[in-house]
Short mmCIF file of N, CA and C in Angstrom, two decimals:
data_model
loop_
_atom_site.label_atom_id
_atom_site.label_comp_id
_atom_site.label_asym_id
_atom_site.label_seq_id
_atom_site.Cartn_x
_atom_site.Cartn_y
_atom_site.Cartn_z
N UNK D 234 11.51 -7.66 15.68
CA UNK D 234 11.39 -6.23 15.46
C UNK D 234 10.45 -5.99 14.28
N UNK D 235 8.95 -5.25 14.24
CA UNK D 235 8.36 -4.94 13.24
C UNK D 235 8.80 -3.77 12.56
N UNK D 236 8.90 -4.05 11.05
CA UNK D 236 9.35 -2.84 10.50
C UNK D 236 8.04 -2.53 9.42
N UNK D 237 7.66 -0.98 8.97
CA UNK D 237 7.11 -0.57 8.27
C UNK D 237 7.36 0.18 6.81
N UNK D 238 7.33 -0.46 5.99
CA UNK D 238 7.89 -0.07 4.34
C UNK D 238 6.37 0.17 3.60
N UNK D 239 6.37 1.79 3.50
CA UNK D 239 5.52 2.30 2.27
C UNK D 239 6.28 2.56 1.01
N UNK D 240 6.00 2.56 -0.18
CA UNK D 240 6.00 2.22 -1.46
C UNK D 240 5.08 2.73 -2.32
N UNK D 241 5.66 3.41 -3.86
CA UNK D 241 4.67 3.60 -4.59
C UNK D 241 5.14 2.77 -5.83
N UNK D 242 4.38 2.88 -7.08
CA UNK D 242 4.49 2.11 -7.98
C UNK D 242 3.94 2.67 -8.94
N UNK D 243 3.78 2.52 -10.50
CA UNK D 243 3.61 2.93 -11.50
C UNK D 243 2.50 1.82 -12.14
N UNK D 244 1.38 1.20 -12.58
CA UNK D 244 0.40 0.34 -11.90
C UNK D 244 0.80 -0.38 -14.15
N UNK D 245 0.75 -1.15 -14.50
CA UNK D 245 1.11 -1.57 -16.15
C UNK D 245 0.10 -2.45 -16.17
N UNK D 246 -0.55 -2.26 -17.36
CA UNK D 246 0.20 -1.65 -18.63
C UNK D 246 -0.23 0.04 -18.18
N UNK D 247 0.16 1.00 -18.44
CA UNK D 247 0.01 2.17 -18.06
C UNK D 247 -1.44 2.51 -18.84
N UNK D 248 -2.21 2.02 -19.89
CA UNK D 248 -3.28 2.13 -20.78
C UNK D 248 -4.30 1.16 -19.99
N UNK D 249 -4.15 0.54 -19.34
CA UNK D 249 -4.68 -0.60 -19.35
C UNK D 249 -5.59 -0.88 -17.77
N UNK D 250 -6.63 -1.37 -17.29
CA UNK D 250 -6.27 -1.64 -16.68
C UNK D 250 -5.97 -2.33 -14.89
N UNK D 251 -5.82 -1.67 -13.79
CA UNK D 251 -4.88 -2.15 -13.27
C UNK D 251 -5.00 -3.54 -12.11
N UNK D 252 -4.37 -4.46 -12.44
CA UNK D 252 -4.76 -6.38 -11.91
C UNK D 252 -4.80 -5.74 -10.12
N UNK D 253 -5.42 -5.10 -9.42
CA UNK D 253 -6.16 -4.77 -8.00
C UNK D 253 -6.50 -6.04 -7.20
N UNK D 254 -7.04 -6.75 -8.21
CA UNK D 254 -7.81 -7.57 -7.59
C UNK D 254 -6.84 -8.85 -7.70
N UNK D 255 -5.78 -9.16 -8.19
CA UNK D 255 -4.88 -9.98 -8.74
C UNK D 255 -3.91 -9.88 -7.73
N UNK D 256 -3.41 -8.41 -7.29
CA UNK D 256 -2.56 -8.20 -6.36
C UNK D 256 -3.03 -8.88 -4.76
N UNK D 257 -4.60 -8.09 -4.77
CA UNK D 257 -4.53 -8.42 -3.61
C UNK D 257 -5.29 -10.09 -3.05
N UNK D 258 -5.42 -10.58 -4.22
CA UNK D 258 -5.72 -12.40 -3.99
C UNK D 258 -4.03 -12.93 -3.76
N UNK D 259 -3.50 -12.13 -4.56
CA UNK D 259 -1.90 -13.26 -4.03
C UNK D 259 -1.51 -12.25 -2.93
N UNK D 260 -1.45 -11.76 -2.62
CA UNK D 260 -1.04 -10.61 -1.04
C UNK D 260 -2.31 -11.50 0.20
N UNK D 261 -3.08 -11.80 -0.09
CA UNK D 261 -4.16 -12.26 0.63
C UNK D 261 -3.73 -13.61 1.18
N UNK D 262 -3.25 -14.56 0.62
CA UNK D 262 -3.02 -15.76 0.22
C UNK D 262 -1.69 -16.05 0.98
N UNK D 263 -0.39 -15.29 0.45
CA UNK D 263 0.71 -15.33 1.01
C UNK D 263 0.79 -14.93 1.97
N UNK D 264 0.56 -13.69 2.54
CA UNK D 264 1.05 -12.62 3.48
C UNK D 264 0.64 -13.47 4.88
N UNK D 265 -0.02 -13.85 5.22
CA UNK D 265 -0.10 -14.31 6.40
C UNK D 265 0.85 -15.69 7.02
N UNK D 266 1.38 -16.17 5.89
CA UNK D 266 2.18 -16.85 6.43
C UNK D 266 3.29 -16.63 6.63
N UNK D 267 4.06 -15.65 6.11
CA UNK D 267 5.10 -14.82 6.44
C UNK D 267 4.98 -13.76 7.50
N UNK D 268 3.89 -13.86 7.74
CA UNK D 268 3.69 -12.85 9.03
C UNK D 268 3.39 -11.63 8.55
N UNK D 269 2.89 -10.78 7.05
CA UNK D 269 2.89 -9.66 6.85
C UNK D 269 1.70 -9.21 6.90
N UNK D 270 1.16 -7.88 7.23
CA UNK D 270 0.06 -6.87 7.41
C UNK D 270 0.19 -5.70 6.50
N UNK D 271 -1.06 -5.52 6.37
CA UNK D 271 -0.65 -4.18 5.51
C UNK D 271 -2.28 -3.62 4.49
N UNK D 272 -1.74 -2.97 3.63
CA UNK D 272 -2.82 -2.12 2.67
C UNK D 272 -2.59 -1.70 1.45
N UNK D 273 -3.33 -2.15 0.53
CA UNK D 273 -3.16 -1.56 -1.20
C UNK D 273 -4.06 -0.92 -1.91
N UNK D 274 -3.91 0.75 -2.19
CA UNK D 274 -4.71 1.47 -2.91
C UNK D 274 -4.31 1.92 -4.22
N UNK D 275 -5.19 2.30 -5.17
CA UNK D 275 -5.15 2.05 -6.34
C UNK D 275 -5.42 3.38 -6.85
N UNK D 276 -4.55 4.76 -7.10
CA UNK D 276 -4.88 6.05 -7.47
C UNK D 276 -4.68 6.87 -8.94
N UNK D 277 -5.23 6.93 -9.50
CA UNK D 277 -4.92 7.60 -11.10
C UNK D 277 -3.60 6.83 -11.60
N UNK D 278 -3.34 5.84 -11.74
CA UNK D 278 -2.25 4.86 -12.43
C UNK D 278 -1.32 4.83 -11.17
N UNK D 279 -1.64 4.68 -9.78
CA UNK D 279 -0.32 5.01 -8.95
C UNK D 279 -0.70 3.86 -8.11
N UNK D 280 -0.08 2.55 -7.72
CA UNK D 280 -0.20 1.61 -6.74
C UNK D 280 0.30 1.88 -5.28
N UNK D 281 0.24 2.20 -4.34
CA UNK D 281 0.66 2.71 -3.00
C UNK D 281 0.20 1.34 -2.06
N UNK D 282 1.38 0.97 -1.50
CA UNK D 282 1.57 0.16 -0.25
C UNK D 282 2.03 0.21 0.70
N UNK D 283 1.07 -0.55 1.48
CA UNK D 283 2.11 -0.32 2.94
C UNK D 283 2.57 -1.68 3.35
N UNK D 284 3.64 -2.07 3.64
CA UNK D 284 3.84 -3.44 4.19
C UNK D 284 4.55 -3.27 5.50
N UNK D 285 3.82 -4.65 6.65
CA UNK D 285 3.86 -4.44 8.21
C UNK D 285 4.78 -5.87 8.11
N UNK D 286 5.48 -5.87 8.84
CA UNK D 286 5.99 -7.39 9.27
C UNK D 286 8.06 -7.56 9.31
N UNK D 287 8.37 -8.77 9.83
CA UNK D 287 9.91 -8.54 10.12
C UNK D 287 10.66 -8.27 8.75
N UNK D 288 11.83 -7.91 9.13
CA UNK D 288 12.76 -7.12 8.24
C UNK D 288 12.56 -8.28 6.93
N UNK D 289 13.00 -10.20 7.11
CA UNK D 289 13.54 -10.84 6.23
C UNK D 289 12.48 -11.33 5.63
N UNK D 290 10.88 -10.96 5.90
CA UNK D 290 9.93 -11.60 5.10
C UNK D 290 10.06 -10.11 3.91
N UNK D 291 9.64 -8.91 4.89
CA UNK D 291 9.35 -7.96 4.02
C UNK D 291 10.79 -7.30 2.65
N UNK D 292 11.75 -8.34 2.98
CA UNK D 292 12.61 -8.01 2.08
C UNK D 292 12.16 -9.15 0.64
N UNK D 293 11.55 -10.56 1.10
CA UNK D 293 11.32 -11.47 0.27
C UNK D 293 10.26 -10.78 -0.64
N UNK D 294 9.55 -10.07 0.05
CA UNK D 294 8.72 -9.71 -0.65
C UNK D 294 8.51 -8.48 -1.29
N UNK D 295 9.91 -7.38 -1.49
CA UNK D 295 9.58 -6.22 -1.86
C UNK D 295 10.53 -7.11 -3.12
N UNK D 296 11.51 -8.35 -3.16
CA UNK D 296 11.98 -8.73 -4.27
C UNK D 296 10.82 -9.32 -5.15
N UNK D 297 9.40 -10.14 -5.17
CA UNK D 297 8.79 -10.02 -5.39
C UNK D 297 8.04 -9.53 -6.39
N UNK D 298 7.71 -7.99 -5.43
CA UNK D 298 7.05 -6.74 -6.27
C UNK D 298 7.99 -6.07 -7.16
N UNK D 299 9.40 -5.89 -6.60
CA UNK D 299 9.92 -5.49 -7.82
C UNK D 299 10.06 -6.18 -9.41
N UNK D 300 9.82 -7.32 -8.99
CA UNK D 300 9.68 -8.63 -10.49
C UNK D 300 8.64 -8.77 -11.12
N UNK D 301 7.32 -8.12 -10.40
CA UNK D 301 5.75 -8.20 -10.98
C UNK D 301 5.92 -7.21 -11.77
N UNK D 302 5.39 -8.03 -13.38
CA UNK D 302 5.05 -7.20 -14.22
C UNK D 302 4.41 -5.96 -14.18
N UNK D 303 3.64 -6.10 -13.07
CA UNK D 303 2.13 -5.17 -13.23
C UNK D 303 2.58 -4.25 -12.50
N UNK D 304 3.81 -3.93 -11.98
CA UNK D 304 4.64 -2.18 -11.44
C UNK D 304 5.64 -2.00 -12.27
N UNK D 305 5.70 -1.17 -12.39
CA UNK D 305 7.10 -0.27 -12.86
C UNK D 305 7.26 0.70 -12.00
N UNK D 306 8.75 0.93 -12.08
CA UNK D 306 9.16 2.05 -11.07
C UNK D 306 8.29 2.12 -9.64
N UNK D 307 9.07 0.78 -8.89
CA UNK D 307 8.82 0.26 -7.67
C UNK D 307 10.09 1.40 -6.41
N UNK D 308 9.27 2.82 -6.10
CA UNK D 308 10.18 3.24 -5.03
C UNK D 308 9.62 3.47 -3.59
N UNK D 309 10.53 2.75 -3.11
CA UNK D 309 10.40 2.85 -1.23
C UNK D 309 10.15 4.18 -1.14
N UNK D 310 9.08 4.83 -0.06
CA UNK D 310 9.69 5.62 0.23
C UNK D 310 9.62 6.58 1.41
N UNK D 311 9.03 5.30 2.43
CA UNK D 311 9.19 5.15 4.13
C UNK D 311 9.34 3.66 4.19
N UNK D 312 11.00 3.50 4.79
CA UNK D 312 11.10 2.35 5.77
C UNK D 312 11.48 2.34 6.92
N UNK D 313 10.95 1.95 8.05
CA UNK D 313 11.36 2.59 9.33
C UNK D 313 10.76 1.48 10.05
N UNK D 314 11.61 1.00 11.54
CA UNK D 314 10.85 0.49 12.12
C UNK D 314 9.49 1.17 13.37
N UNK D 315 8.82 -0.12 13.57
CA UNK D 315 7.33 0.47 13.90
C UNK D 315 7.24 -0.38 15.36
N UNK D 316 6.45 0.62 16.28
CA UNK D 316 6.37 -0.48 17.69
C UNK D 316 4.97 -0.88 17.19
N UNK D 317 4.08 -0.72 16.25
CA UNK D 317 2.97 -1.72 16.50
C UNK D 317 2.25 -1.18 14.84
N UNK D 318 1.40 -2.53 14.46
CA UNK D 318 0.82 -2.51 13.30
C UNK D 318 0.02 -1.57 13.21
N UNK D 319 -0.37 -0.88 11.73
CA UNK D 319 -1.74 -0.25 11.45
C UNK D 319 -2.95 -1.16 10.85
N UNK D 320 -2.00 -2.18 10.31
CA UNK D 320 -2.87 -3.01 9.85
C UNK D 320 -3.11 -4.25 10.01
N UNK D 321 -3.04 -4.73 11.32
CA UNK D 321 -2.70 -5.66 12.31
C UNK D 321 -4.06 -6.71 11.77
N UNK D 322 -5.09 -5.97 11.71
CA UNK D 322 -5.98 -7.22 11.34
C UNK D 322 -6.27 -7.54 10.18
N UNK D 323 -5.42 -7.19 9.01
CA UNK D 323 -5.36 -7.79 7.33
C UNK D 323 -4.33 -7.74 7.16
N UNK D 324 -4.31 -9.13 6.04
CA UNK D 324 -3.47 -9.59 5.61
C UNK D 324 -2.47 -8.87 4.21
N UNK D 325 -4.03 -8.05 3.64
CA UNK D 325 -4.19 -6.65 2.75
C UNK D 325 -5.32 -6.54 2.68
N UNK D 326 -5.61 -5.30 3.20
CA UNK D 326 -6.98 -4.41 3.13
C UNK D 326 -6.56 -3.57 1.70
N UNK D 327 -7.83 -3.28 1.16
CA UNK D 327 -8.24 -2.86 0.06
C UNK D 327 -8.75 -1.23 0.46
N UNK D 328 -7.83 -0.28 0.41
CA UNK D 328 -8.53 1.03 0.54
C UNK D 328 -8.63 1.21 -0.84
N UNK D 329 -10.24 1.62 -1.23
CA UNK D 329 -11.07 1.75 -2.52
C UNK D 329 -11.06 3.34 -2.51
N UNK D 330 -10.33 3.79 -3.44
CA UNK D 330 -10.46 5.31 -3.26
C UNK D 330 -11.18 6.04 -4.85
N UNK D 331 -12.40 4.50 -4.90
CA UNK D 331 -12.87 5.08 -6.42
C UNK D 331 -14.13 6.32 -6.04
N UNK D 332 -14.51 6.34 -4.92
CA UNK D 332 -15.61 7.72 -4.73
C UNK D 332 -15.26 9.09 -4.72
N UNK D 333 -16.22 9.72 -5.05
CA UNK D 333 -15.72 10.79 -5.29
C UNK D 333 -15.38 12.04 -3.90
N UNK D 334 -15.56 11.76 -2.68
CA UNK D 334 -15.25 11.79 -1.49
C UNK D 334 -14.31 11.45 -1.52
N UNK D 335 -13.52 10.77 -2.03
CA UNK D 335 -12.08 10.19 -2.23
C UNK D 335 -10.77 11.34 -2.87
N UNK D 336 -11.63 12.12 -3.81
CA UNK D 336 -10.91 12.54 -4.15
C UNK D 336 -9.63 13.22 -3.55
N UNK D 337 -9.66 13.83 -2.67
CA UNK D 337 -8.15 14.65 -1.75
C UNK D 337 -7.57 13.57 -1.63
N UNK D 338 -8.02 11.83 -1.29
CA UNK D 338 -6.49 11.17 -0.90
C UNK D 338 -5.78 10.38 -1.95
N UNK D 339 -6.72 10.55 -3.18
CA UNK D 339 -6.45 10.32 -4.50
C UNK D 339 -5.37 10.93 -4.77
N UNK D 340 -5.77 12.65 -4.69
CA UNK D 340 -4.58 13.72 -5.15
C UNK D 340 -3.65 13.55 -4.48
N UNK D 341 -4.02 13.09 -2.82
CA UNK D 341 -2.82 13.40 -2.34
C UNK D 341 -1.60 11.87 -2.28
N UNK D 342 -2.47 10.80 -2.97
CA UNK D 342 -1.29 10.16 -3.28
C UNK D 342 -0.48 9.99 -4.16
N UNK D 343 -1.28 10.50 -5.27
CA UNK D 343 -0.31 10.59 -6.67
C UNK D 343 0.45 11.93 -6.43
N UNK D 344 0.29 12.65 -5.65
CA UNK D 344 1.05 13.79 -5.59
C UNK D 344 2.23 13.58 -4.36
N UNK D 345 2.15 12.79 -3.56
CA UNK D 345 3.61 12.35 -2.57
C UNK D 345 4.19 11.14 -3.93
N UNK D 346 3.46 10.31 -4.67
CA UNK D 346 4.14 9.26 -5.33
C UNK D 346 4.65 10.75 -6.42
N UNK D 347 4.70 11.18 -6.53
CA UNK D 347 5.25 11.83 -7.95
C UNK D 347 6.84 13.32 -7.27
N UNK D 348 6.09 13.66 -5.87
CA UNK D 348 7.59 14.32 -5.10
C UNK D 348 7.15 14.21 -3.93
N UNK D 349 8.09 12.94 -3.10
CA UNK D 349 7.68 12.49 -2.00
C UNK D 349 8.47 13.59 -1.24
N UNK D 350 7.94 13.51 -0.17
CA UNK D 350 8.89 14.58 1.06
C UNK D 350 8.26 13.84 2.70
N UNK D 351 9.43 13.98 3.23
CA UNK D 351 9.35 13.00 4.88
C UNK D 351 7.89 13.85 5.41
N UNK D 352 7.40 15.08 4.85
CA UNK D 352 6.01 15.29 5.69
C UNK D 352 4.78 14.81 4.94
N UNK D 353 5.07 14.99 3.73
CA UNK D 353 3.95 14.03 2.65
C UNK D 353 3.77 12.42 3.00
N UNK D 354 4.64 11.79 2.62
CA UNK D 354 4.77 10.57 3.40
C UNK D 354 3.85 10.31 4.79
N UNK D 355 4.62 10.88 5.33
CA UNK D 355 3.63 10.76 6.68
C UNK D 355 2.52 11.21 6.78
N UNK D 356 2.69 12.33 6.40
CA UNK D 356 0.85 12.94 6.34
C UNK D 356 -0.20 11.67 5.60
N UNK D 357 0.75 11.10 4.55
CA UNK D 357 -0.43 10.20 3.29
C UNK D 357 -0.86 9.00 4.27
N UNK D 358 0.50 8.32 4.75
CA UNK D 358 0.05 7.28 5.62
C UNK D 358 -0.57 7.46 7.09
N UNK D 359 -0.61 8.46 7.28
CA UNK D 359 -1.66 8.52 8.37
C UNK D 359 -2.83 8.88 7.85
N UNK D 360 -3.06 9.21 6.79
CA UNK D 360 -4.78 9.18 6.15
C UNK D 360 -5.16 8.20 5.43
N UNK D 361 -4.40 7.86 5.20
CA UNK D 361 -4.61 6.02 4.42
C UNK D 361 -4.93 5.01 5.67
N UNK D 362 -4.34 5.08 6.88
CA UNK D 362 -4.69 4.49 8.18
C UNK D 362 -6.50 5.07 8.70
N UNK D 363 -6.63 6.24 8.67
CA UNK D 363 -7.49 6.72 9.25
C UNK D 363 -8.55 6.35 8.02
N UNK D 364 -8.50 6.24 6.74
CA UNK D 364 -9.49 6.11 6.03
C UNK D 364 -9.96 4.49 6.26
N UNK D 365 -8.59 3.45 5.80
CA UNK D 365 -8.74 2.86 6.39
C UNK D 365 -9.88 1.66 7.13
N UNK D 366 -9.67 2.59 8.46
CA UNK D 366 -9.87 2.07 9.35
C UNK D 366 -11.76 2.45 9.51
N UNK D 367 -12.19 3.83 9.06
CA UNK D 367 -13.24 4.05 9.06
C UNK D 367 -13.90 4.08 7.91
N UNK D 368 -13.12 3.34 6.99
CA UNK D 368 -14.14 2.28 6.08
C UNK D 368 -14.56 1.26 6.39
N UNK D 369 -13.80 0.57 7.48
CA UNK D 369 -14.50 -1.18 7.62
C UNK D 369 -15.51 -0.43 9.01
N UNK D 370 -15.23 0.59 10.26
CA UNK D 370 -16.21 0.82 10.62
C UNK D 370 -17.67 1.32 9.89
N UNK D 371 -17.66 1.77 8.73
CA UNK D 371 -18.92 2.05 7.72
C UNK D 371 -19.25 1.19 7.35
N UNK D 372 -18.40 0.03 7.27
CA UNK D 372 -19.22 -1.51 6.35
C UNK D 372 -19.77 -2.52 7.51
N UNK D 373 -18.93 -2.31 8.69
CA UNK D 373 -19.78 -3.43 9.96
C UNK D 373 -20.75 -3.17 10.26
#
């Protein structure tokens, strides 16, 4: 059964900052052998994830993230199961939301990470999918 757990995070040192590239070499590295898929963006101090894969990897690994220094205030806040991946072909894709075209999914993630609601949520991760997805079509 694939299940889907989005997540936000508080990105530390809060001044500082944030290890992006640290996260996603060990997410890169691990995740495929546990079977996990997924995506990590990086918004005004706010870490947002999505993790794809069965219930007992993605539990190994939200224990994990809750132990990495480099989050604070690690909250779920879509877990649900899923009939099929969004991010089926990475292991973690890197949505770069440093342009300034970026800005609305910037706002709009620090603004579901700060008062999430079941339509924010969904609305964020279906534009985080759609961005996504037509970023690697802009880079092929």
């Amino acid at each position: 059964m694939l299940r889907q757990i989005f997540y936000c995070s508080v990105a530390e040192p809060p001044d500082g900052e944030p290890d992006v590239a640290g996260i996603l070499e060990h997410s890169r590295r691990n995740n495929p052998a546990l079977g996990l898929t997924g995506m990590l963006t990086y918004a005004d101090g706010v870490f947002a994830q999505i993790l794809e894969g069965d219930t007992t990897s993605l539990d190994i690994v939200l224990e994990v993230i809750r132990a990495d220094p480099r989050h604070s205030d690690v909250r779920i806040l879509s877990d649900r199961m899923a009939t099929r991946r969004l991010f089926s072909d990475w292991s973690m894709l890197h949505v770069d939301l440093d342009a300034a075209e970026d800005r609305p999914l910037t706002d709009m993630t620090v603004a579901v990470s700060r008062s999430p609601t079941p339509d924010g949520i969904d609305r964020l991760i279906r534009a985080l999918a759609y961005r996504a997805v037509n970023e690697v079509i802009d880079t092929a």
